[in-house]
Coordinates of C-alpha atoms in Angstrom, one line a residue:
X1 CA 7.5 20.8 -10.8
X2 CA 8.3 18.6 -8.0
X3 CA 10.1 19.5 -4.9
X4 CA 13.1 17.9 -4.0
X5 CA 12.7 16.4 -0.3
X6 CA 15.5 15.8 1.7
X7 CA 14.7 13.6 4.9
X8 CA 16.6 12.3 7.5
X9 CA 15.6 9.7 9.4
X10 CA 17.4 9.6 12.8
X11 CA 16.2 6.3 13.5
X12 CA 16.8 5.0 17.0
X13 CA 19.3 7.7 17.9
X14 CA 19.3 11.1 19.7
X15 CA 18.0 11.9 23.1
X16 CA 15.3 14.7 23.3
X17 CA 18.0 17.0 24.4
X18 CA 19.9 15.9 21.4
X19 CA 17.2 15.8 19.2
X20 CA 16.7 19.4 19.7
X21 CA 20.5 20.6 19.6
X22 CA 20.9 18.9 16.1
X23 CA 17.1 20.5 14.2
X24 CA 18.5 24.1 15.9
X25 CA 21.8 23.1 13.9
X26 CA 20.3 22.8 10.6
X27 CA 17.9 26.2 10.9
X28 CA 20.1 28.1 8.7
X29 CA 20.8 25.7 6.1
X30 CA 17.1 24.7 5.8
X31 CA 16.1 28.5 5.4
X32 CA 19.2 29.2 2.7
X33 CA 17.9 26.3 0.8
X34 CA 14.3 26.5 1.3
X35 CA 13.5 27.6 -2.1
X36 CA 14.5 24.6 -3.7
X37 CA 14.8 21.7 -0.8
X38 CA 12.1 20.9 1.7
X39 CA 14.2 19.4 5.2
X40 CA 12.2 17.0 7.0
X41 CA 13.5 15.0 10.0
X42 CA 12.5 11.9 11.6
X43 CA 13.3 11.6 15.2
X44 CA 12.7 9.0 17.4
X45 CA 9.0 9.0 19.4
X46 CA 10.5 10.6 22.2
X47 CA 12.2 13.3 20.7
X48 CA 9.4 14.2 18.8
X49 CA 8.1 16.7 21.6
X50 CA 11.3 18.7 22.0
X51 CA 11.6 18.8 18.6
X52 CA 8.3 20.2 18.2
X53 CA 8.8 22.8 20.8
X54 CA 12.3 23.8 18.9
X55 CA 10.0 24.4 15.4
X56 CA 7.3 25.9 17.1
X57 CA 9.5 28.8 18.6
X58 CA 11.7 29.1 15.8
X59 CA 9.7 28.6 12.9
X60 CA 12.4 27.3 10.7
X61 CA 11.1 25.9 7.0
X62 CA 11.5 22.0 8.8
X63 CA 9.3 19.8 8.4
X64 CA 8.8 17.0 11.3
X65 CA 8.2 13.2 10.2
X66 CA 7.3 9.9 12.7
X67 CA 9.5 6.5 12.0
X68 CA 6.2 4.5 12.0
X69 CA 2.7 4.9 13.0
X70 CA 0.0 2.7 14.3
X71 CA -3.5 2.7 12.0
X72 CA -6.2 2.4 15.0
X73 CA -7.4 5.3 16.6
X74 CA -6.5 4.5 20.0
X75 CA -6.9 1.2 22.0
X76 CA -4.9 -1.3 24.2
X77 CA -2.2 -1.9 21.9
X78 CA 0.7 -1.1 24.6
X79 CA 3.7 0.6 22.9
X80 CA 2.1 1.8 19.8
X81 CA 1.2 5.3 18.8
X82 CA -2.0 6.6 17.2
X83 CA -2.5 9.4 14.9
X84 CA -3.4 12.0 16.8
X85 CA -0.8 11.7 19.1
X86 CA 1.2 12.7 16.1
X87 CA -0.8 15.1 14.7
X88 CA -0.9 16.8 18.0
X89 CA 2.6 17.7 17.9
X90 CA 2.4 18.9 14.2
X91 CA 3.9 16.0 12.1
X92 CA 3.6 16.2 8.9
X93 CA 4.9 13.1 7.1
X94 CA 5.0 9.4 8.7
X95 CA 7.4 6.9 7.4
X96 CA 5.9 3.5 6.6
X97 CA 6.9 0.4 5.9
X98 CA 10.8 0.8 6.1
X99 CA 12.8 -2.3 5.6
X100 CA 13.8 -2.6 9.3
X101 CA 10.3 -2.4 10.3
X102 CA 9.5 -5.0 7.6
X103 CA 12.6 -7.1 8.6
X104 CA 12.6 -6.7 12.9
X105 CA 9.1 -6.7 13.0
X106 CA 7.6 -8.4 10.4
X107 CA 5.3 -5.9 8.9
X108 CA 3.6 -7.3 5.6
X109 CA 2.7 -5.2 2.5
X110 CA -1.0 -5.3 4.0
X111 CA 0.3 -4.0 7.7
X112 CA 2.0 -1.0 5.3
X113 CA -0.8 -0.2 3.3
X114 CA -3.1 0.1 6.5
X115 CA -0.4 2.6 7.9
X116 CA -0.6 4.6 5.2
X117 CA -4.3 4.7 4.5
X118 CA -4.8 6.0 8.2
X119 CA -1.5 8.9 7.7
X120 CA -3.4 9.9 5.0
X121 CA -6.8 10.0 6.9
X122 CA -5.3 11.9 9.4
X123 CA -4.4 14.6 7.4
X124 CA -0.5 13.4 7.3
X125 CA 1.7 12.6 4.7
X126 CA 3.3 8.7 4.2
X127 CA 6.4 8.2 3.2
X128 CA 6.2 4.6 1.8
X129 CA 9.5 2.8 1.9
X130 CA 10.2 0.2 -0.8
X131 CA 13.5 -1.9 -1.5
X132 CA 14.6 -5.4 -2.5
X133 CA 17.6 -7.3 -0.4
X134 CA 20.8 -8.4 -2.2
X135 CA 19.1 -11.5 -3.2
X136 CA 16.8 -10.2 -4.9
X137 CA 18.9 -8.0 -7.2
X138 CA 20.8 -10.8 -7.7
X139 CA 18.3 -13.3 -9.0
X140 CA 17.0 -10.4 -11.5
X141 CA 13.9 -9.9 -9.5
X142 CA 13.9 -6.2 -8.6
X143 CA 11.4 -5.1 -11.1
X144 CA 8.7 -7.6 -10.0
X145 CA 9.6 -7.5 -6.5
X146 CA 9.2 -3.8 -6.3
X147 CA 6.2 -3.7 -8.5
X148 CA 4.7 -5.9 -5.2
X149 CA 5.4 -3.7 -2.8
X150 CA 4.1 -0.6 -4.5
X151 CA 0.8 -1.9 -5.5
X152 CA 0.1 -3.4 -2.3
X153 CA 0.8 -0.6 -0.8
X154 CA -1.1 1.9 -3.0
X155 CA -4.4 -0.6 -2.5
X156 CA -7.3 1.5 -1.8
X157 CA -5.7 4.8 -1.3
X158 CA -7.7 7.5 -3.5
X159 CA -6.2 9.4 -6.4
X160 CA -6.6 12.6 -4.4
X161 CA -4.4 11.4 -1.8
X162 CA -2.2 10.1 -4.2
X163 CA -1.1 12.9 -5.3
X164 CA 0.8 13.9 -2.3
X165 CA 2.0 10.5 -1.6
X166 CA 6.2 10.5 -1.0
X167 CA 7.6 7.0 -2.1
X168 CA 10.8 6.2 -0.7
X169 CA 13.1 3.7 -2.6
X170 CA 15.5 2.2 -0.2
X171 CA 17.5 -1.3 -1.4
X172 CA 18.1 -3.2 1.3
X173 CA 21.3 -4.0 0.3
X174 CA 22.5 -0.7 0.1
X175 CA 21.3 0.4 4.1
X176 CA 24.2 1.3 6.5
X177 CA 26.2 -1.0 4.7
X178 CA 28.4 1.6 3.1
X179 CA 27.8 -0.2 -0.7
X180 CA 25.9 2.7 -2.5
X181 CA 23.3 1.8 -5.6
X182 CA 25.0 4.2 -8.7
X183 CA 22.7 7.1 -9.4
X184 CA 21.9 5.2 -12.8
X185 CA 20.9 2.1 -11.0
X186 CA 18.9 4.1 -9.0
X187 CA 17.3 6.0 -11.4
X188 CA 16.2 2.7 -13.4
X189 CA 14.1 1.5 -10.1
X190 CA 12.7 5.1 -9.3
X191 CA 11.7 5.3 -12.8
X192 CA 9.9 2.0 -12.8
X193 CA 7.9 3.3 -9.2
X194 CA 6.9 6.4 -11.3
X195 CA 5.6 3.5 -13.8
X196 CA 3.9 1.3 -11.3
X197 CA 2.3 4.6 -10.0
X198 CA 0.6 5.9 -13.6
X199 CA -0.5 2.2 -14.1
X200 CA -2.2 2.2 -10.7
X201 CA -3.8 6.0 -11.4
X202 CA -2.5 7.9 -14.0
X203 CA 0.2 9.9 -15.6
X204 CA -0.6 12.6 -14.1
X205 CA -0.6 11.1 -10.5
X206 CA 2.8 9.6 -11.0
X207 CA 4.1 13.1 -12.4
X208 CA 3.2 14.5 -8.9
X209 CA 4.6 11.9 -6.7
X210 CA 7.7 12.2 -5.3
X211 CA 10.1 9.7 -5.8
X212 CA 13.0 9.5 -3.0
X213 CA 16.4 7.5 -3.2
X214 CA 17.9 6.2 0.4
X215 CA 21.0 4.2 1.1
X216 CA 24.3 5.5 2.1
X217 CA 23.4 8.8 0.6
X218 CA 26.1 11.0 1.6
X219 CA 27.5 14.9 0.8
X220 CA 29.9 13.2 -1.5
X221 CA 27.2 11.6 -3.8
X222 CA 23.9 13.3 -3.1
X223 CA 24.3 15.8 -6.2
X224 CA 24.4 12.9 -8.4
X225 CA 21.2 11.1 -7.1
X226 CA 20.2 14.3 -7.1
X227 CA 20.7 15.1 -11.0
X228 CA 18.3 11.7 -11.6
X229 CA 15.1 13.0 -13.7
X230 CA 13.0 10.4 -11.3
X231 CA 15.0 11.0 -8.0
X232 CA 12.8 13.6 -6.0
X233 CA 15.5 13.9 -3.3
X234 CA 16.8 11.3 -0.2
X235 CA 15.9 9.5 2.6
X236 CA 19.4 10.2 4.2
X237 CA 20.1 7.7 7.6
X238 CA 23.3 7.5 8.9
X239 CA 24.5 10.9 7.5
X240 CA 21.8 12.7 8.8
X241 CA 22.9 11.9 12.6
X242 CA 24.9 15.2 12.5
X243 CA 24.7 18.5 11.0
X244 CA 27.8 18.7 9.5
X245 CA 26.9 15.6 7.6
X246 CA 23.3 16.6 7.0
X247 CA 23.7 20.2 6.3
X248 CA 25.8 19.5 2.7
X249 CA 23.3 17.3 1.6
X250 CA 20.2 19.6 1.8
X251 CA 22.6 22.3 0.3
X252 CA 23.3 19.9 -2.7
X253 CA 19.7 19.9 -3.4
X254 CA 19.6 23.4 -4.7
X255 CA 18.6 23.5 -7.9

């Protein structure tokens, strides 16, 4: 049985002082709900120490994720990070290929794909982000457009690591935007990932993967994504800035 995940990506908010107020905020509501929901948040590189630090002292069932990673070792590639560097303050899950990366800084599905081949040699975790613009949905091209993303990005990554791969489904269309995808809209697209995934290995892969929804996920509608059969858990943004936004939506992950 899979667990449900419930991430929040801070983005490119929170100081480190801030960073570490907000993960000692949600330590009681991540150990209530630990039996059914596993937290993981996403702070920005340089809050990544301090939140660390606050995990390592407390030891509170949160998990840490990176916003992005770079794939070489190390190198002259000024304002990148490497691996190890996150490894070395205990992350556990990388996101990859989010559509602001893929839209600011034009990362391709082959960029993506070498991100998450070199999480996953580094002992980490990706979370691979996939999502079609407004365009897209519009012109009836979700399926096919979403069907690129994943199989590009699966390229050359074994079926061991498969297994604990986290896709994240994120429209584009439906980011900070306030418009929300229904739950049954939602579910259509995660269910087609879980598809594309059994295609790519096999059923029993895709049963193990887990499949993530993200955009404007909020305590009001998170039970319902929730409910999905193919909706793992969220990738939570905007709501996730503050505990008393955050804290309700791990909670409605309970089973």
């Amino acid at each position: 049985m899979r667990k449900t995940m419930v991430a929040g990506n801070w983005k490119m908010f929170k100081t480190a002082g801030e960073a570490a107020i907000l993960v000692q905020n949600l330590e009681d509501v991540a150990r209530e709900c630990s039996g059914d929901a596993e937290t993981v948040v996403a702070p920005p590189f340089t809050a990544l120490h301090s939140v660390s630090t606050v995990l390592a002292l407390d030891h509170p069932p949160i998990k840490l994720a990176a916003q992005d990673m770079f794939w070489e070792e190390e190198g002259a590639y000024t304002g990148e990070v490497a691996p190890r560097m996150l490894t070395d303050l205990g992350v556990a899950y990388v996101i990859v290929g989010h559509s602001e990366r893929r839209q600011y800084f034009g990362e391709s599905d082959e960029v993506v794909n070498r991100k998450a081949r070199a999480v996953f040699a580094h002992a980490m975790t990706p979370i691979l982000c996939c999502g079609e613009t407004l365009e897209t949905r519009e012109a009836d091209r979700t399926a096919d457009f979403i069907a690129g993303q994943i199989r590009a990005g699966l390229a050359g990554i074994t079926e061991a690591d498969a297994t604990d791969l986290v896709i994240a489904y994120e429209p584009i269309w439906a980011i900070g935007t306030g418009k929300t995808a229904t739950p049954e809209m939602a579910e259509e697209v995660c269910a087609h990932i879980r598809a594309l995934v059994a295609e790519v290995f096999d059923d029993v892969v895709a049963e193990r993967v887990r499949i993530l929804y993200g955009g404007s996920v909020k305590p009001e509608n998170a039970a319902l994504f929730f409910a999905q059969p193919d909706i793992d858990g969220a990738l939570v943004g905007g709501a996730a800035l503050t505990a008393e936004a955050f804290a309700p939506i791990i909670k409605a992950a309970r089973a």
